[in-house]
mmCIF file of C-alpha atoms and ligand atoms in Angstrom:
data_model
loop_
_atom_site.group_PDB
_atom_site.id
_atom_site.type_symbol
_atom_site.label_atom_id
_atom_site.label_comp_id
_atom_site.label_asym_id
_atom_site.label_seq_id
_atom_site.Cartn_x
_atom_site.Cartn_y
_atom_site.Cartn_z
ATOM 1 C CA UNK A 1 -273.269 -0.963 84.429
ATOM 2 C CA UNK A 2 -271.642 -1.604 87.675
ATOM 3 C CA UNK A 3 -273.073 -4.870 89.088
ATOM 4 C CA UNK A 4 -273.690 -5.604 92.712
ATOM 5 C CA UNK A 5 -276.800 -7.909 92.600
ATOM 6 C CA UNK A 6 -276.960 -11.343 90.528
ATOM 7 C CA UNK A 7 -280.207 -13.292 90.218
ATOM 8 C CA UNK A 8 -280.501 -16.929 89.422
ATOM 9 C CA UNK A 9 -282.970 -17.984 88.198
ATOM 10 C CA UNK A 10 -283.160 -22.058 89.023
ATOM 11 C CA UNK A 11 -282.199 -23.629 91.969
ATOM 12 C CA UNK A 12 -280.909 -27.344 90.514
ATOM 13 C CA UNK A 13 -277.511 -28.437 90.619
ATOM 14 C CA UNK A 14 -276.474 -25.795 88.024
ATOM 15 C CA UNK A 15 -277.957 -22.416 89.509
ATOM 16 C CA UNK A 16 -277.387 -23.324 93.237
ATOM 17 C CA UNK A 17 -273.558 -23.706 91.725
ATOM 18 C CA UNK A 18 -273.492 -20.464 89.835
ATOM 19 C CA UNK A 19 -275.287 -18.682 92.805
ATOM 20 C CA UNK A 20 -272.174 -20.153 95.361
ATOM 21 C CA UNK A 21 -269.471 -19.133 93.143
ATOM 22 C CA UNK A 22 -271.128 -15.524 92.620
ATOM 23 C CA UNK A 23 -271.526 -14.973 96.143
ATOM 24 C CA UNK A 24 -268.157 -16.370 96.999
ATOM 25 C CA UNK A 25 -267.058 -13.417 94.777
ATOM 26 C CA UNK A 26 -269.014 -10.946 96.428
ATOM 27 C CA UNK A 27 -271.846 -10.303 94.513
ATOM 28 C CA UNK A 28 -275.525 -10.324 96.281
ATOM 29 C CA UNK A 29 -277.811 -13.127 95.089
ATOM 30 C CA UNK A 30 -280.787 -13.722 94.738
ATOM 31 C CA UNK A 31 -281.805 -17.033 93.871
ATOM 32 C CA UNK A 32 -285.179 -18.222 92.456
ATOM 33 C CA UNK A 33 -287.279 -21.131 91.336
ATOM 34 C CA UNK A 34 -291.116 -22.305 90.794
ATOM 35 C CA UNK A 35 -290.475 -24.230 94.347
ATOM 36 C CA UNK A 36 -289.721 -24.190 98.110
ATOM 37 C CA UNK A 37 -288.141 -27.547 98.117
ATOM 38 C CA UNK A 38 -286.038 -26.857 94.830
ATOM 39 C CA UNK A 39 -284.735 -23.730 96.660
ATOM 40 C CA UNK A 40 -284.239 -25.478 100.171
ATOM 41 C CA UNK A 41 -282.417 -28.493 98.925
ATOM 42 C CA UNK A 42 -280.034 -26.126 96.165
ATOM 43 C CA UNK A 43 -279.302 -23.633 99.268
ATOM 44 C CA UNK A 44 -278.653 -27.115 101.461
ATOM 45 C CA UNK A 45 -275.930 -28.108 98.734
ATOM 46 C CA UNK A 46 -274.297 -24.620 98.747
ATOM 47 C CA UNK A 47 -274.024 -25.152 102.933
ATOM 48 C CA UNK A 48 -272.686 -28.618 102.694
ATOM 49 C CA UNK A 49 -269.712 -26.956 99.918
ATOM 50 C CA UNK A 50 -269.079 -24.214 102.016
ATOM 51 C CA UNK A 51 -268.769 -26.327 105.307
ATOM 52 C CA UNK A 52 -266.527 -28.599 103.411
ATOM 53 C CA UNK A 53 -264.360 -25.961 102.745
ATOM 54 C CA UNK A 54 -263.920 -24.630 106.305
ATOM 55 C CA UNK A 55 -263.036 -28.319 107.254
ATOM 56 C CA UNK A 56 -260.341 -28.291 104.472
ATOM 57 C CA UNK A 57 -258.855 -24.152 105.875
ATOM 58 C CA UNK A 58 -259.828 -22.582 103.010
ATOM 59 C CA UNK A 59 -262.510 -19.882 104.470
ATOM 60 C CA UNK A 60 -263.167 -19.083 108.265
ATOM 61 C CA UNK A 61 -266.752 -20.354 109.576
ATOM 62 C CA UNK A 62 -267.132 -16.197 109.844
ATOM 63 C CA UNK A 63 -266.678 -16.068 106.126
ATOM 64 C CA UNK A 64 -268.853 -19.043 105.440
ATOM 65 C CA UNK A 65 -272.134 -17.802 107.073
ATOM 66 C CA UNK A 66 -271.229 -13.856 105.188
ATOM 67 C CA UNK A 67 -271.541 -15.753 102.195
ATOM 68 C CA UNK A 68 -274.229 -17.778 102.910
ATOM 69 C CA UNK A 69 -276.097 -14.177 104.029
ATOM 70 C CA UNK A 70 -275.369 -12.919 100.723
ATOM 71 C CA UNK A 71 -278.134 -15.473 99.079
ATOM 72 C CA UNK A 72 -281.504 -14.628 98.845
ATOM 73 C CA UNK A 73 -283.810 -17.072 98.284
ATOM 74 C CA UNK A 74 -287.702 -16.244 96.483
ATOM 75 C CA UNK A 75 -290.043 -18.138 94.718
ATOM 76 C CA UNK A 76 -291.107 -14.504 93.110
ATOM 77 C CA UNK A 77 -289.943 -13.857 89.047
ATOM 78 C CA UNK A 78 -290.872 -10.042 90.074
ATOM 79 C CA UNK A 79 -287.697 -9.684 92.047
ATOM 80 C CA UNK A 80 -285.801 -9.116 88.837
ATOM 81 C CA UNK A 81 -286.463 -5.847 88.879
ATOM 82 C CA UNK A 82 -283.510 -5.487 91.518
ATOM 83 C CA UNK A 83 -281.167 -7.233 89.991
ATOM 84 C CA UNK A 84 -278.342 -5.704 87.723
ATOM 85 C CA UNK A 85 -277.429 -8.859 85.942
ATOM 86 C CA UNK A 86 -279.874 -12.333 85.712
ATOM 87 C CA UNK A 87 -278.186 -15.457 84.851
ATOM 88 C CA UNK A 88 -281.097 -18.345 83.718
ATOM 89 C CA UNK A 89 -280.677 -21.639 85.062
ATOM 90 C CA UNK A 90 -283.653 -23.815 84.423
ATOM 91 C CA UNK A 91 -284.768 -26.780 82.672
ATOM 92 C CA UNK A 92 -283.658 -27.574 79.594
ATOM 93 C CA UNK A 93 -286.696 -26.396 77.539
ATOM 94 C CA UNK A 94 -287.067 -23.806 74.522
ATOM 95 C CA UNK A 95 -290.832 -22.989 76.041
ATOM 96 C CA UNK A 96 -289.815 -22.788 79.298
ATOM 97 C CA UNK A 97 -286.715 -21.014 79.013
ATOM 98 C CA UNK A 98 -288.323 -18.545 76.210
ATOM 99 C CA UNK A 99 -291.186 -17.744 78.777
ATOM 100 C CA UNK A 100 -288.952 -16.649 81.568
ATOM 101 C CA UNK A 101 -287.719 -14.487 78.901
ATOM 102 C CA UNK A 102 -290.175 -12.530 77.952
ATOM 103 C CA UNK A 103 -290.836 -12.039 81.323
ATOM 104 C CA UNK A 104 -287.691 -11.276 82.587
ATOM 105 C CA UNK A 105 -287.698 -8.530 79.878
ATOM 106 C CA UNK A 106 -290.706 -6.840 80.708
ATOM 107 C CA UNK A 107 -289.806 -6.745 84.755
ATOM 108 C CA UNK A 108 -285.453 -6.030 84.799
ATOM 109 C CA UNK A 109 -284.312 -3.113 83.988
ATOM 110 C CA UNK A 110 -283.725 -2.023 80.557
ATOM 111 C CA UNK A 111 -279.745 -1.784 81.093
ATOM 112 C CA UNK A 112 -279.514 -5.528 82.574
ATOM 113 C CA UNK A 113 -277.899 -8.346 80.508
ATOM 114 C CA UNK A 114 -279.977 -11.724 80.716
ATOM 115 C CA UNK A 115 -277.511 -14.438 80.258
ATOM 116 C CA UNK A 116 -278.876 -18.171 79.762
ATOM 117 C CA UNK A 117 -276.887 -21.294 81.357
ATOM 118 C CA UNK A 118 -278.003 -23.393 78.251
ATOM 119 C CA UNK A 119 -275.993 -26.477 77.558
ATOM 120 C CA UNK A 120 -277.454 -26.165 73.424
ATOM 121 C CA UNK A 121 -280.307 -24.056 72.754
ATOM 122 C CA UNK A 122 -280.100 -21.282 69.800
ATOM 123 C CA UNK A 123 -279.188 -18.165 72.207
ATOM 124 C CA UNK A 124 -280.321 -16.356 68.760
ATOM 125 C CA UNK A 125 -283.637 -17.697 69.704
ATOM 126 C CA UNK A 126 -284.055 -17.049 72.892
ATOM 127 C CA UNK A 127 -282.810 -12.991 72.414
ATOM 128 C CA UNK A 128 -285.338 -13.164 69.748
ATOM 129 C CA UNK A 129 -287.972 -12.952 72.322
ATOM 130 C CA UNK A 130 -287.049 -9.889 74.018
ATOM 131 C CA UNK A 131 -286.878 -6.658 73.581
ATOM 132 C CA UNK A 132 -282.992 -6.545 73.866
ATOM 133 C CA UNK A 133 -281.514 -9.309 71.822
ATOM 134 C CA UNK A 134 -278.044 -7.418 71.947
ATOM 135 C CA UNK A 135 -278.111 -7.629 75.478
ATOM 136 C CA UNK A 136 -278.686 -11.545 75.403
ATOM 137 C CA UNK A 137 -275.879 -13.707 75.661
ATOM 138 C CA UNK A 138 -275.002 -17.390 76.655
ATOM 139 C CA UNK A 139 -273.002 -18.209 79.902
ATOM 140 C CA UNK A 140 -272.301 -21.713 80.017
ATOM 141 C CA UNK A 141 -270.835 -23.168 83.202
ATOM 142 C CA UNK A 142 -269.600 -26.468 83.515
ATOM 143 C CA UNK A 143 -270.966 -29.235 86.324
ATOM 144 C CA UNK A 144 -269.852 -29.643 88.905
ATOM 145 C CA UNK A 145 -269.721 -25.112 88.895
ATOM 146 C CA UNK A 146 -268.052 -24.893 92.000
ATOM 147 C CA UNK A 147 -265.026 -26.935 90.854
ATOM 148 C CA UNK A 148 -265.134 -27.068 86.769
ATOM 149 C CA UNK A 149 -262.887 -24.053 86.129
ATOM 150 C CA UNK A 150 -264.874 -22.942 82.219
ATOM 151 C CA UNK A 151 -267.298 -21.191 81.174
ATOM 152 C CA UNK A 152 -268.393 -20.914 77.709
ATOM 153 C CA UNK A 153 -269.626 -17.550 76.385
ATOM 154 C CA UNK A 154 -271.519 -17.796 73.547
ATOM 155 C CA UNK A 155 -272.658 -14.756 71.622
ATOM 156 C CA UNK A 156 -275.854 -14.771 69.838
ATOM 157 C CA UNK A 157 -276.795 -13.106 66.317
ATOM 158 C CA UNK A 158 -277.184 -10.016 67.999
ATOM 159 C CA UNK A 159 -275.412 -9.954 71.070
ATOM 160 C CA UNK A 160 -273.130 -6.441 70.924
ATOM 161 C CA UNK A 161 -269.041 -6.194 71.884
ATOM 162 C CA UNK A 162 -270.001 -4.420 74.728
ATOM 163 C CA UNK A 163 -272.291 -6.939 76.667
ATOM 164 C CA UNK A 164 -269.990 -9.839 75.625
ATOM 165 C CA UNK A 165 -266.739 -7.924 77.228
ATOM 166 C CA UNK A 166 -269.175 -7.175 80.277
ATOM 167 C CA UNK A 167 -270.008 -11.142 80.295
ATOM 168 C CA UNK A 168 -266.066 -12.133 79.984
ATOM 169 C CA UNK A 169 -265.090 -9.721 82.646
ATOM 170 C CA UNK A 170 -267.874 -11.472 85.084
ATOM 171 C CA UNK A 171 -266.613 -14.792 84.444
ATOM 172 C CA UNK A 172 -262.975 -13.474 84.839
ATOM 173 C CA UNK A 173 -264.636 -11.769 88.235
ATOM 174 C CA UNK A 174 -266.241 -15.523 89.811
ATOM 175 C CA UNK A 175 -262.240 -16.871 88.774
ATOM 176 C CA UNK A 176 -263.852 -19.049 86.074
ATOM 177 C CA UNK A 177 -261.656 -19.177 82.129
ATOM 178 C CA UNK A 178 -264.247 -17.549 79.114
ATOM 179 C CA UNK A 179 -263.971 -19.053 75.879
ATOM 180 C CA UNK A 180 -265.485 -17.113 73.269
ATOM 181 C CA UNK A 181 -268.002 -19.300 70.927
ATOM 182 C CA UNK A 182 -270.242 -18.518 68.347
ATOM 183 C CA UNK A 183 -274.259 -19.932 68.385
ATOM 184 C CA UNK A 184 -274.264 -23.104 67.244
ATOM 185 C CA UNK A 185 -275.901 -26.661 68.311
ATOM 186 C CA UNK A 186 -274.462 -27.705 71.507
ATOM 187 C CA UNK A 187 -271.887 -24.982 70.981
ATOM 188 C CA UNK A 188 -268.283 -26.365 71.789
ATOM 189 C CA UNK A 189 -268.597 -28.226 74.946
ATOM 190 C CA UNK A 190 -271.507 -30.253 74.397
ATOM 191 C CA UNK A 191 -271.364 -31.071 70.142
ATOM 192 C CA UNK A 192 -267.889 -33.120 71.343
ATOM 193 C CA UNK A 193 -269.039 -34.394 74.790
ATOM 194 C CA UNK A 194 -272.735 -35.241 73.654
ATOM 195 C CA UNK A 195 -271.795 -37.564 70.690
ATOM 196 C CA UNK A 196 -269.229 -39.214 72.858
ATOM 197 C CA UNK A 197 -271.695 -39.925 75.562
ATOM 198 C CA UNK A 198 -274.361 -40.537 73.227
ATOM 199 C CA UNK A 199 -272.312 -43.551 71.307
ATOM 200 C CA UNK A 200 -271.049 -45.276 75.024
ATOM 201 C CA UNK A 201 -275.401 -45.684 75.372
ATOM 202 C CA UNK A 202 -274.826 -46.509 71.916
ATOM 203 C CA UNK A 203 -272.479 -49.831 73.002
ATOM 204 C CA UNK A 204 -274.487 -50.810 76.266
ATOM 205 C CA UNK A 205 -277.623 -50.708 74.053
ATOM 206 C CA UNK A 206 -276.300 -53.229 71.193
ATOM 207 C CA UNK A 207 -274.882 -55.632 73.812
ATOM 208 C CA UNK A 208 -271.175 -54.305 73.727
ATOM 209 C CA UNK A 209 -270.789 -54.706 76.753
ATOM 210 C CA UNK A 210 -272.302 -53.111 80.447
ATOM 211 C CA UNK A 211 -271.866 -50.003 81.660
ATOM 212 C CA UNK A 212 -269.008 -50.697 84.349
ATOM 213 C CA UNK A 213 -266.731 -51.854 81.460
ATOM 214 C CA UNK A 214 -267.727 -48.942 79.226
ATOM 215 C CA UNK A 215 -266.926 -46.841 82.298
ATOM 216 C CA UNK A 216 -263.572 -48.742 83.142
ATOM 217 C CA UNK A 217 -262.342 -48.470 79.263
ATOM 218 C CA UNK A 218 -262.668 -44.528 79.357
ATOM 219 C CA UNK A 219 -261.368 -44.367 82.528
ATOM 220 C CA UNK A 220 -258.432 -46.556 82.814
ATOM 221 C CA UNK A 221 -257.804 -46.227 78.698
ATOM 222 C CA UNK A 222 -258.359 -42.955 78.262
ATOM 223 C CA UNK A 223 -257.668 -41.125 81.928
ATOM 224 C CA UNK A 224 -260.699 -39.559 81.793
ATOM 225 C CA UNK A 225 -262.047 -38.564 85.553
ATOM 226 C CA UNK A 226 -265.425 -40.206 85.650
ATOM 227 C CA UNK A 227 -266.655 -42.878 82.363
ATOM 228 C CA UNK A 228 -268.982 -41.505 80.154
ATOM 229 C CA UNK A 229 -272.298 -43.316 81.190
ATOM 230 C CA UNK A 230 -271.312 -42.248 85.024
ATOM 231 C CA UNK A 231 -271.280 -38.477 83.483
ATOM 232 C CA UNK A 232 -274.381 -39.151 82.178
ATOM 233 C CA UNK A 233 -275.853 -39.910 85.593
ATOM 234 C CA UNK A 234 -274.013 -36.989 86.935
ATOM 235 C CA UNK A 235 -275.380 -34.646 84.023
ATOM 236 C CA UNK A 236 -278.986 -35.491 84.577
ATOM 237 C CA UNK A 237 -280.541 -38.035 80.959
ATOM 238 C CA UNK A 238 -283.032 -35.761 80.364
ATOM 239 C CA UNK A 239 -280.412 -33.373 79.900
ATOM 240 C CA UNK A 240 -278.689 -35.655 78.028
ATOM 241 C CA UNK A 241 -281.531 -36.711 75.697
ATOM 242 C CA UNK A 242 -282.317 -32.618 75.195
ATOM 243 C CA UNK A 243 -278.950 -32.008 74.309
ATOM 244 C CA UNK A 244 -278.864 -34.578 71.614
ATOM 245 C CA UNK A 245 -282.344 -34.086 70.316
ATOM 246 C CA UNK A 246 -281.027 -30.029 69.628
ATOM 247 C CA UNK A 247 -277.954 -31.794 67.883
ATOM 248 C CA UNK A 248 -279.930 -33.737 65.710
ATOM 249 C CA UNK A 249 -282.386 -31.318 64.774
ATOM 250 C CA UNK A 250 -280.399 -28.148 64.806
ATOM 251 C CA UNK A 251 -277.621 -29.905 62.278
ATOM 252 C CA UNK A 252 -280.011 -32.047 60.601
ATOM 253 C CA UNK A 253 -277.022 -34.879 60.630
ATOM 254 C CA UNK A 254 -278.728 -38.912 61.745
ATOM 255 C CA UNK A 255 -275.198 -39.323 63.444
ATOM 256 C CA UNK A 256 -276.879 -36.750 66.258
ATOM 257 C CA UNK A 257 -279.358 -39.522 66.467
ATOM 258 C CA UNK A 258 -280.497 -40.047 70.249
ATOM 259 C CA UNK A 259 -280.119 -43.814 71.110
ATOM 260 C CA UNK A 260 -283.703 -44.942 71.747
ATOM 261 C CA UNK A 261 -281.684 -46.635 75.573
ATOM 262 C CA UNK A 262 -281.405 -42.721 76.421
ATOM 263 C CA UNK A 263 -284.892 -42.053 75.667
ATOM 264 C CA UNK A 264 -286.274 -45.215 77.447
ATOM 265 C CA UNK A 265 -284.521 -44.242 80.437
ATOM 266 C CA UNK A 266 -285.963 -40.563 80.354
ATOM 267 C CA UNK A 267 -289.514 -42.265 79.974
ATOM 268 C CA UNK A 268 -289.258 -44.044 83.102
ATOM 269 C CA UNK A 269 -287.853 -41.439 84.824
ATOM 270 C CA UNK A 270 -284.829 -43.033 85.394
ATOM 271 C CA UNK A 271 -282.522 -39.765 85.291
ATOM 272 C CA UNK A 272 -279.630 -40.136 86.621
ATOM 273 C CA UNK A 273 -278.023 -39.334 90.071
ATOM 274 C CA UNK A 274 -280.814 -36.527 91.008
ATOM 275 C CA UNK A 275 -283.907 -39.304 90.806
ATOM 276 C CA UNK A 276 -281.590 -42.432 92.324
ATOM 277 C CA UNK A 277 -281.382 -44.585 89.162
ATOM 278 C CA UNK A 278 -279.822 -43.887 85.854
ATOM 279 C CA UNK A 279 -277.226 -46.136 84.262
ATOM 280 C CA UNK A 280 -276.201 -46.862 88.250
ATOM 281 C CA UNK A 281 -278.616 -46.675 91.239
ATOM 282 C CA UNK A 282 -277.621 -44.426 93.744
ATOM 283 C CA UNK A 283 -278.678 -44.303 97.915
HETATM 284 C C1 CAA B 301 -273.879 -30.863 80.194
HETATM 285 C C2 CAA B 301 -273.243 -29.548 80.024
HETATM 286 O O1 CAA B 301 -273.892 -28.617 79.519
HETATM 287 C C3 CAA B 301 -271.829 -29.244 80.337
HETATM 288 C C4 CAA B 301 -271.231 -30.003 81.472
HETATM 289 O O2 CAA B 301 -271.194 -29.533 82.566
HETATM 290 S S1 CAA B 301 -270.664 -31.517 81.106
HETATM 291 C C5 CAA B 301 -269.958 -32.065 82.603
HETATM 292 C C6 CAA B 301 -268.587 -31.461 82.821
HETATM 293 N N1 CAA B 301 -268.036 -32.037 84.004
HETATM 294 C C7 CAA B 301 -267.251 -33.119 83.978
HETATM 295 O O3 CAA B 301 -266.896 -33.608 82.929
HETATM 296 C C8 CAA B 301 -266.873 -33.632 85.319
HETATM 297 C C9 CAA B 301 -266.025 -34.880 85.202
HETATM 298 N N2 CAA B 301 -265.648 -35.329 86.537
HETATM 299 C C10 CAA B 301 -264.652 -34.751 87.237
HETATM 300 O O4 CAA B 301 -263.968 -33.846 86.774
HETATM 301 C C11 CAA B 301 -264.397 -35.303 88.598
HETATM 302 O O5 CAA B 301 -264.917 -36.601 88.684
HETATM 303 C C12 CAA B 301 -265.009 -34.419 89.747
HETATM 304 C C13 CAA B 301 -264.327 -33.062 89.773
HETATM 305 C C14 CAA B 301 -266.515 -34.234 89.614
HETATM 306 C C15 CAA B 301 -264.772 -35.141 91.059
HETATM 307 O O6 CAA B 301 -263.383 -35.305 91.175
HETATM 308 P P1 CAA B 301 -262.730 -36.597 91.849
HETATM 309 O O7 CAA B 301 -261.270 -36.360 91.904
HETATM 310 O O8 CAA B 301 -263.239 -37.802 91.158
HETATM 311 O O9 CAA B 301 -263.384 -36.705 93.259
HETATM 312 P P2 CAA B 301 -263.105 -35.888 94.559
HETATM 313 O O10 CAA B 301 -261.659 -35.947 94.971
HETATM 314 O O11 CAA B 301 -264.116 -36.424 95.498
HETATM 315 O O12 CAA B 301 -263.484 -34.404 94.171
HETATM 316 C C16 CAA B 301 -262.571 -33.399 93.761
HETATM 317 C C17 CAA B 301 -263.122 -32.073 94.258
HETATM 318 O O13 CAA B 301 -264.399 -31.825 93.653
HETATM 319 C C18 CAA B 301 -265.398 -31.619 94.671
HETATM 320 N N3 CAA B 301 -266.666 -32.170 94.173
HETATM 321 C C19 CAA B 301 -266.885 -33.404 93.698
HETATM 322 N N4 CAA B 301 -268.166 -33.537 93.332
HETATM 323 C C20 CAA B 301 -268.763 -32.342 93.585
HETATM 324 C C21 CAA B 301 -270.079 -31.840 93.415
HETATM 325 N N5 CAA B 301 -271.061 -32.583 92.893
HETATM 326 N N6 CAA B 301 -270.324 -30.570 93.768
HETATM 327 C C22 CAA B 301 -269.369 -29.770 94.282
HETATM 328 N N7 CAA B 301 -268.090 -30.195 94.470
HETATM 329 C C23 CAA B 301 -267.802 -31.464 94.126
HETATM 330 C C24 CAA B 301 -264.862 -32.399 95.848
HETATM 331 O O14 CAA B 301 -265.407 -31.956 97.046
HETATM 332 C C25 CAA B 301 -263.381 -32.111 95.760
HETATM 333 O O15 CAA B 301 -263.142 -30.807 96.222
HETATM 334 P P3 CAA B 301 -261.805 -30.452 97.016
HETATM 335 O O16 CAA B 301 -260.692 -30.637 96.036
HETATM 336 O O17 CAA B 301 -262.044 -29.059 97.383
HETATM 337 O O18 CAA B 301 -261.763 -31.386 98.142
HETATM 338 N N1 NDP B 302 -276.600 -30.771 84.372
HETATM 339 C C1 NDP B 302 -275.509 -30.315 83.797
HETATM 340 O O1 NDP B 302 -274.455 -30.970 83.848
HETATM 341 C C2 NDP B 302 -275.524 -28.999 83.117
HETATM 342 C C3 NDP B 302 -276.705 -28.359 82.815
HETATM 343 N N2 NDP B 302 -276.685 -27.151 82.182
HETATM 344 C C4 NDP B 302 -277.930 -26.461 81.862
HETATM 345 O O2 NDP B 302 -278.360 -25.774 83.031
HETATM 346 C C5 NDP B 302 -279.795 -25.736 83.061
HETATM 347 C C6 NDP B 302 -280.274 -26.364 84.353
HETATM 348 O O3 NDP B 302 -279.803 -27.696 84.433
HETATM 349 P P1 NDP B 302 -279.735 -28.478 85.831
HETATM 350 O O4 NDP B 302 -279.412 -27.529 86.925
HETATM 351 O O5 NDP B 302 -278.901 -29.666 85.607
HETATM 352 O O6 NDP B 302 -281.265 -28.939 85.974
HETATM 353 P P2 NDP B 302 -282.086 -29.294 87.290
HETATM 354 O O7 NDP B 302 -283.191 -30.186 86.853
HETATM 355 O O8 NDP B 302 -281.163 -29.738 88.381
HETATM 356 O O9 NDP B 302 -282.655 -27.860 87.750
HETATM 357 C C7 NDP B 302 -283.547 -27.087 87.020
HETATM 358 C C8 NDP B 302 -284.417 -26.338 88.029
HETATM 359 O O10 NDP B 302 -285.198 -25.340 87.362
HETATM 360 C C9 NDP B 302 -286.515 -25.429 87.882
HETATM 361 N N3 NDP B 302 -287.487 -24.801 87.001
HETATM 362 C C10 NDP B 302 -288.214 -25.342 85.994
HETATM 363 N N4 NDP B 302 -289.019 -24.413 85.446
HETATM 364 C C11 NDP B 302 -288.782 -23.259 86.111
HETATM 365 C C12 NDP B 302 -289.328 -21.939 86.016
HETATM 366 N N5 NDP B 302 -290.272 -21.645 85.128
HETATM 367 N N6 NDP B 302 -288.864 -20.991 86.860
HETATM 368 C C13 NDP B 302 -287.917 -21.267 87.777
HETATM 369 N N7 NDP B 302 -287.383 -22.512 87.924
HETATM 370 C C14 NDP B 302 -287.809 -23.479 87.105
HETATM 371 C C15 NDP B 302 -286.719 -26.919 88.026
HETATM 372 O O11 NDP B 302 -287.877 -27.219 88.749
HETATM 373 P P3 NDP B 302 -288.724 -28.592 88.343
HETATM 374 O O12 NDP B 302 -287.794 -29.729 88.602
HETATM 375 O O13 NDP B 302 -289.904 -28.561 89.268
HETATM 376 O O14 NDP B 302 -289.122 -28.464 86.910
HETATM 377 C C16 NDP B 302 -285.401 -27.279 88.727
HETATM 378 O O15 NDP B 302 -285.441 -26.989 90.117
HETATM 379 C C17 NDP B 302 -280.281 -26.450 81.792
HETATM 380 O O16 NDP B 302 -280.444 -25.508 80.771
HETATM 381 C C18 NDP B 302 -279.090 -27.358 81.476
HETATM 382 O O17 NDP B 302 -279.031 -27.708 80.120
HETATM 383 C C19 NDP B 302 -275.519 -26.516 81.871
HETATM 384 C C20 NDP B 302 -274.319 -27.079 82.188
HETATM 385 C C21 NDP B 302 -274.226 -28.397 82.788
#
């Protein structure tokens, strides 16, 4: 099916990303979530990208506000009957996501291929709700979308050859590098990262030592670009906390074992860089 019209479904850090980089490539988007603000502050971050990259030469101020056209925004699920492929985007939540599911399969059209942006839940699962499971597939972008240049595919039980060549070719199409995985906990991506994250709570928790000097040892020892408990921040601890709560119950292994730090956090709502406070506190 030739697509021209992507929806989003999600307007947090992760679908306003996937919605730039598809309508940098062209597509039409439409972009939804349960709320104004949600949409108004993800459309705000695509601006502030796009401006950034006129500053820097690399798109005309012309080019900037075609792109910007090409983004619909709606606070209405019933939209997805226009769309010829739906990418979901939204919390990190089995009920939530399997709800927009079922929905989205009664309202798209029966050709369209509803792709989920889950960081670890059984895509298996979710297809298992629908009417198409073959047609249900995993496209898993990294954070920050715009710059991160993978995107893990991830084919459920049922998913058919032809929907995950379609998927591939997409990725290939918003200049992002598939990798083909199969459905399991936390896939590739997130069963190495999660742990690693998971074990530097692990060390600020039994008095190891703070967070800064966690941070500074993975950074300066290890050259990685940000420490782990600063990628926490950046990935959002509720995230985190769902992540490693599918880990642990999906492989049935205590070393998955959220560190109780991670869920205190979550409790108070501490969540990282989106509510100002996580391990850091941010302005
Ligand atoms: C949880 C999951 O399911 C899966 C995941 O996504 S896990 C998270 C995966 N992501 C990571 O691991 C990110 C690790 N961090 C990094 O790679 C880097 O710190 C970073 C790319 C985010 C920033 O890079 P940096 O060199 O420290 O800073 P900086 O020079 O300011 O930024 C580099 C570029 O990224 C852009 N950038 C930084 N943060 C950004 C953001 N939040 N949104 C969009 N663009 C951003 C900058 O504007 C800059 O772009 P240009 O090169 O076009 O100027
Ligand atoms: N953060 C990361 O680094 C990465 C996250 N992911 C995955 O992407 C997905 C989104 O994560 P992220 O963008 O970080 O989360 P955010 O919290 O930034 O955004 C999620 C958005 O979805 C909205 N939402 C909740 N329920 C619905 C609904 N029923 N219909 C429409 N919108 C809804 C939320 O609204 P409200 O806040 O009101 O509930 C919120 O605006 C998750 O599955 C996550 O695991 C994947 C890769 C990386």
């Amino acid at each position: 099916m030739l697509i021209q019209k992507i929806m989003v479904i999600g307007a947090g850090q992760m679908g306003s990303g996937i919605a730039q980089v598809a309508a940098q490539a062209g597509f039409q988007v439409i972009m939804q979530d349960i709320k104004d603000e949600h949409l108004s502050r993800g459309f705000k971050g695509i601006e502030k990208n796009l401006a950034r990259y006129v500053e820097k030469g690399r798109i005309s101020e012309e080019e900037k506000e075609q792109i910007l056209a090409r983004i619909q925004l709606t606070t209405e699920l019933t939209l997805a009957s226009e769309a010829d492929f739906i990418i979901e985007a939204v919390t990190e939540n089995m009920e939530i996501k399997t709800q927009i599911f079922q929905e989205l399969d009664r309202i798209a059209k029966p050709e369209v291929i509803l792709a989920s942006n889950t960081s670890s839940l059984p895509i298996t699962e979710i297809a298992a709700v629908t009417s198409r499971p073959g047609q249900v597939i995993g496209m898993h972008f990294m954070n920050p979308v715009s710059v991160m240049p993978l995107v893990e595919v991830i084919r459920g039980l049922a998913t058919t050859d032809e929907v995950y060549q379609s998927v591939e070719n997409l990725a290939k199409t918003l200049k992002k590098t598939p990798v083909e995985v199969n459905d399991f906990p936390g896939f590739i991506s997130n069963r190495v990262l999660l742990p690693m994250i998971n074990e530097a709570i692990y060390t600020v928790y039994e008095g190891v030592a703070t967070p800064e000097a966690v941070d500074k040892v993975m950074k300066l020892g290890m050259n990685h670009p940000m420490g782990p408990l600063e990628l926490a921040d950046f990935i959002g601890l509720d995230t985190c906390l769902s992540i490693m709560e599918i880990l642990h119950d999906g492989l049935g292994d205590s070393k998955y074992r959220p560190c109780p730090l991670l869920r205190k956090y979550v409790k108070a709502g501490w969540l990282g860089r989106k509510t100002g406070r996580g391990f850091y506190v941010y302005e």
